[in-house]
mmCIF file of C-alpha atoms and ligand atoms in Angstrom:
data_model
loop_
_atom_site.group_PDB
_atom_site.id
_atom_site.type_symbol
_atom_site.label_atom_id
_atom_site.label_comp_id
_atom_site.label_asym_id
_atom_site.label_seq_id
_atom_site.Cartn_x
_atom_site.Cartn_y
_atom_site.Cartn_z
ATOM 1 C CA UNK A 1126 -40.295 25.355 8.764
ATOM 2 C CA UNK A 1127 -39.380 22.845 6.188
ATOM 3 C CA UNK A 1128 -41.184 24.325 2.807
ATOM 4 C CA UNK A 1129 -39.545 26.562 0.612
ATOM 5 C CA UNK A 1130 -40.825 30.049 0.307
ATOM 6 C CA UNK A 1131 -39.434 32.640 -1.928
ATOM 7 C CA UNK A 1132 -39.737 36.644 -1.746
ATOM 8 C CA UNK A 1133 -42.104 36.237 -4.420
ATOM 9 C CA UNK A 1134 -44.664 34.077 -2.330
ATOM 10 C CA UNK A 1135 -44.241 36.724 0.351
ATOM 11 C CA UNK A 1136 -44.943 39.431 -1.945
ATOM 12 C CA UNK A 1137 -48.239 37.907 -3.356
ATOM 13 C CA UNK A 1138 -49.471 36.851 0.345
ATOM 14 C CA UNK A 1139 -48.602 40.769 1.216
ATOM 15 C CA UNK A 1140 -50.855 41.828 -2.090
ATOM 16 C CA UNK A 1141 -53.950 40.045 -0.620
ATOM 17 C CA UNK A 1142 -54.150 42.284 2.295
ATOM 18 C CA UNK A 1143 -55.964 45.314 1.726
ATOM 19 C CA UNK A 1144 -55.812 48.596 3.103
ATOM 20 C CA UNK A 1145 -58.277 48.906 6.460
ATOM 21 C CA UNK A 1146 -59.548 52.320 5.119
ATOM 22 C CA UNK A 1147 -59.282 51.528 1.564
ATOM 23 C CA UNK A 1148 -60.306 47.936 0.884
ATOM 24 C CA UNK A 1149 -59.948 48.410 -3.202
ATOM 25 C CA UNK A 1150 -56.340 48.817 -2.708
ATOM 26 C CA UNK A 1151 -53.644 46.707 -0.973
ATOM 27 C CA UNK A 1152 -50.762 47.138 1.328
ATOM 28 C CA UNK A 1153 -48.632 46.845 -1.414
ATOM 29 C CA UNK A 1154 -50.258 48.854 -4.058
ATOM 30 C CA UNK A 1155 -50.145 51.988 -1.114
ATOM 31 C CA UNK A 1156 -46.363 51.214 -1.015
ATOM 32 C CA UNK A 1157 -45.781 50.782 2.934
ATOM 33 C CA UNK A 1158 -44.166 47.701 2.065
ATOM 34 C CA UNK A 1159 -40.359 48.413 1.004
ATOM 35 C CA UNK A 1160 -38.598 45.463 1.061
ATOM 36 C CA UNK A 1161 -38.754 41.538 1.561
ATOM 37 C CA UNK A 1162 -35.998 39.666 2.171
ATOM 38 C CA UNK A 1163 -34.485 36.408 3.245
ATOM 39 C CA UNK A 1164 -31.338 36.054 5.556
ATOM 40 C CA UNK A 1165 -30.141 32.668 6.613
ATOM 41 C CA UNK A 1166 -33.754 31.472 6.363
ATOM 42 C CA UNK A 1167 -35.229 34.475 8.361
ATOM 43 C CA UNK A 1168 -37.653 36.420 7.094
ATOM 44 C CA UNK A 1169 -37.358 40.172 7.338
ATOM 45 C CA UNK A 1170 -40.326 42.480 5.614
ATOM 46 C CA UNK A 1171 -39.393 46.489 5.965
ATOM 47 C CA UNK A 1172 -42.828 48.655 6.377
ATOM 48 C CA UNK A 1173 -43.077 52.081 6.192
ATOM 49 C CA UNK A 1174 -46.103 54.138 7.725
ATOM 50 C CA UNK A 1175 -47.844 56.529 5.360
ATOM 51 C CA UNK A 1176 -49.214 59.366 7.568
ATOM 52 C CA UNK A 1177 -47.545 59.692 10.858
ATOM 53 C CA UNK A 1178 -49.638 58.399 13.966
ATOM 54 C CA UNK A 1179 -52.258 56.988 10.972
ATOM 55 C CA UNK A 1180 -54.309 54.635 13.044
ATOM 56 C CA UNK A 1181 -54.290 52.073 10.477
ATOM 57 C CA UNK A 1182 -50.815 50.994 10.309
ATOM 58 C CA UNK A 1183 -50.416 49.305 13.633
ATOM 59 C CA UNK A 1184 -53.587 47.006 11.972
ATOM 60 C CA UNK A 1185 -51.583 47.043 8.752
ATOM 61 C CA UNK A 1186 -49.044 45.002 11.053
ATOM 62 C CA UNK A 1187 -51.208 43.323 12.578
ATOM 63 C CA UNK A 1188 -52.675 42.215 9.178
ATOM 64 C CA UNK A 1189 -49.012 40.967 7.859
ATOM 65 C CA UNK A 1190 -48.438 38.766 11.231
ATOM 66 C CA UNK A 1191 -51.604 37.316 10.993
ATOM 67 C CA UNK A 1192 -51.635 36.492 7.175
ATOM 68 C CA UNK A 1193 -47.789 34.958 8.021
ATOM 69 C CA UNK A 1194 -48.759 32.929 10.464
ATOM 70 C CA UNK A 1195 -52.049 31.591 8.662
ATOM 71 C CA UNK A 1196 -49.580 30.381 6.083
ATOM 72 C CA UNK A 1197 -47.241 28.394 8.566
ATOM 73 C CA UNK A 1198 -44.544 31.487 8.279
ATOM 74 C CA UNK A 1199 -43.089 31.653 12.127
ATOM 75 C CA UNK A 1200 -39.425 32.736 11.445
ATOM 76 C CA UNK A 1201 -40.191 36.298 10.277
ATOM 77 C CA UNK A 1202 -38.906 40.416 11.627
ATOM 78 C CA UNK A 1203 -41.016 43.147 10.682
ATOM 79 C CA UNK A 1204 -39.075 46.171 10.639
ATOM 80 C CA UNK A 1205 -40.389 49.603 10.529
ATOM 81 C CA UNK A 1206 -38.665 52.073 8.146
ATOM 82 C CA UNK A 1207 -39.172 55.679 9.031
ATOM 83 C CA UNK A 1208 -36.595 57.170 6.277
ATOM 84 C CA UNK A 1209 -37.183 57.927 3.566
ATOM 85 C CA UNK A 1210 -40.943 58.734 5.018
ATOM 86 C CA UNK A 1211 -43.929 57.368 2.917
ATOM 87 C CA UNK A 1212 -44.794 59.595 -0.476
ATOM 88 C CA UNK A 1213 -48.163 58.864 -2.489
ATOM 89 C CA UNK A 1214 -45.688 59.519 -4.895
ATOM 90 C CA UNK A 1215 -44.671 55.894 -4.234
ATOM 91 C CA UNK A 1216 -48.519 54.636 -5.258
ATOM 92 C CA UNK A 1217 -48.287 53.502 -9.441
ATOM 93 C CA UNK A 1218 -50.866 54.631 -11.615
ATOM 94 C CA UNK A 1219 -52.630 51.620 -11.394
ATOM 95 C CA UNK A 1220 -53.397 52.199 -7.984
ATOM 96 C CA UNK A 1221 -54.478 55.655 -8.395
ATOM 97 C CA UNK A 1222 -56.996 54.223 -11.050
ATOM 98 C CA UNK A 1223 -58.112 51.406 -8.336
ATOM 99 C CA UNK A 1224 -58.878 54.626 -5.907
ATOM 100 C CA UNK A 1225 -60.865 56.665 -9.079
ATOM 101 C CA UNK A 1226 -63.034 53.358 -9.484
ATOM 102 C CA UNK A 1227 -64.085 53.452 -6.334
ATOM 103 C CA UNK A 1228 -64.559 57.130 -5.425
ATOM 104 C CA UNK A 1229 -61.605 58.741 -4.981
ATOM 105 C CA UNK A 1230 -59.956 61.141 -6.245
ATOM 106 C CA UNK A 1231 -56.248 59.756 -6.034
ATOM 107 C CA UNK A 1232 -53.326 62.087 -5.002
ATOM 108 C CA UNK A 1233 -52.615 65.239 -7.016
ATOM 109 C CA UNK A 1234 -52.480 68.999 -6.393
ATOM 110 C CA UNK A 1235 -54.970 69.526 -9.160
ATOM 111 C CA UNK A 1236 -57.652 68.110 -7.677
ATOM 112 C CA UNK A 1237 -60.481 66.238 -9.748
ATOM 113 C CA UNK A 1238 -63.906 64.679 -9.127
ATOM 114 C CA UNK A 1239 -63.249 61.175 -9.767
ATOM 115 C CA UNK A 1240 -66.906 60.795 -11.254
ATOM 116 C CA UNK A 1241 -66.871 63.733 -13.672
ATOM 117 C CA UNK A 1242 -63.270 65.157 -13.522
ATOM 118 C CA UNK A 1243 -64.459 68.499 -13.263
ATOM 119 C CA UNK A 1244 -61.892 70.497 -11.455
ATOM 120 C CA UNK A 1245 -64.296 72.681 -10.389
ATOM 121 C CA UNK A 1246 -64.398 71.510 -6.840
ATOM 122 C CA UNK A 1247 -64.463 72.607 -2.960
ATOM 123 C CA UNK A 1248 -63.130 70.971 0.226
ATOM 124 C CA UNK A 1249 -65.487 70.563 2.593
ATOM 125 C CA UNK A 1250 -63.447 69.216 5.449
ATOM 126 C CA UNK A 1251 -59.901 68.910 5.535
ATOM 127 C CA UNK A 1252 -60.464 65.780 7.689
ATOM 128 C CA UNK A 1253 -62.761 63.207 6.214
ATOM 129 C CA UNK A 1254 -63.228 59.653 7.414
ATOM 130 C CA UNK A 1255 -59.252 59.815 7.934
ATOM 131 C CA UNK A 1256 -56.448 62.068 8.345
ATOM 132 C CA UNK A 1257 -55.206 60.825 4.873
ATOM 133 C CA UNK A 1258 -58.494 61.980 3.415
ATOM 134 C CA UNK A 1259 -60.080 65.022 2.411
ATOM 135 C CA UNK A 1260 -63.874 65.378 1.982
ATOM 136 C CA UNK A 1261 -64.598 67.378 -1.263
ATOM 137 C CA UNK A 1262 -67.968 68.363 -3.362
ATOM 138 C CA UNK A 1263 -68.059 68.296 -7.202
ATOM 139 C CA UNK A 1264 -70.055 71.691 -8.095
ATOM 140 C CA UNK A 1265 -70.418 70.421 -11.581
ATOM 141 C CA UNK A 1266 -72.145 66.970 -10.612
ATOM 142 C CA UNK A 1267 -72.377 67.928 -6.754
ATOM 143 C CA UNK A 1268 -71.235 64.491 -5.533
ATOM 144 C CA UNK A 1269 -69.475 64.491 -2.373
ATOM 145 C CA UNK A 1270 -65.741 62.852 -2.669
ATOM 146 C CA UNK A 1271 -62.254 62.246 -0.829
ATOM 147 C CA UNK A 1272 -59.273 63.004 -1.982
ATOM 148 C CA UNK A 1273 -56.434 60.906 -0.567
ATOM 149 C CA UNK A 1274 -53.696 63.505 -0.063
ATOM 150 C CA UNK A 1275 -50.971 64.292 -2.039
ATOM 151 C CA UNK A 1276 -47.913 63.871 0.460
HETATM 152 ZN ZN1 ZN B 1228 -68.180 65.777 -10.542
#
């Protein structure tokens, strides 16, 4: 590898990857990515998983070799960071608009229907589409929503 690539370039390629159950929101944005780093020309990119044994973050991984390698990037270590575990506390507000816009209800223990923030709500299933996910209804406007877990 001969071009020079900074932590920032990493950082931007990691933004473009998007979440394989959330699409409006990246890899970053979620927070799974902790750290980016160069040593002696290696790259080293720390991950952490956000819900134990989720499905999606072995395709997360996947997703960061893949986007690497596209861009030429062969001297790379993905580590996987267990501790501290993943927090949606670690998800900026930003994000948790970027979830609102597109249907739901971001992490909090008051939850709200992203469409008419009525708190008047119910859970259907404590399992929607995902483990990370519950399905809720709105009894004010009766749309059906998740609501990505507080954790
Ligand atoms: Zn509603």
């Amino acid at each position: 590898m001969v071009k020079e690539i900074s932590t920032t370039v990493i950082w931007e390629l990691l933004k473009t990857i998007p979440d394989p159950e959330i699409p409006a929101v990246s890899i970053v944005d979620l927070g799974i990515v902790r750290n980016v780093e160069f040593n002696n020309n290696q790259l080293k990119i720390t991950i952490t998983p956000t819900y134990s044994g989720c499905p999606a973050f072995s395709f997360m991984k996947e997703e960061i070799v893949r986007h690497l390698e596209t861009d030429g990037i062969t001297n790379y270590q993905i580590d996987i960071s267990l501790a501290p575990p993943w927090t949606t506390d670690w998800m900026n507000d930003a994000v948790k608009t970027k979830l609102k816009k597109s249907g739901i209800a971001p992490p909090s223990l008051e939850v709200a229907c992203p469409q008419c923030e009525s708190q008047q709500v119910e859970v259907i299933s404590e399992f929607g589409s995902t483990a990370c996910k519950a399905l809720y209804k709105c009894l004010d406007c009766l749309e059906p929503f998740h609501h990505f877990k507080q954790i």
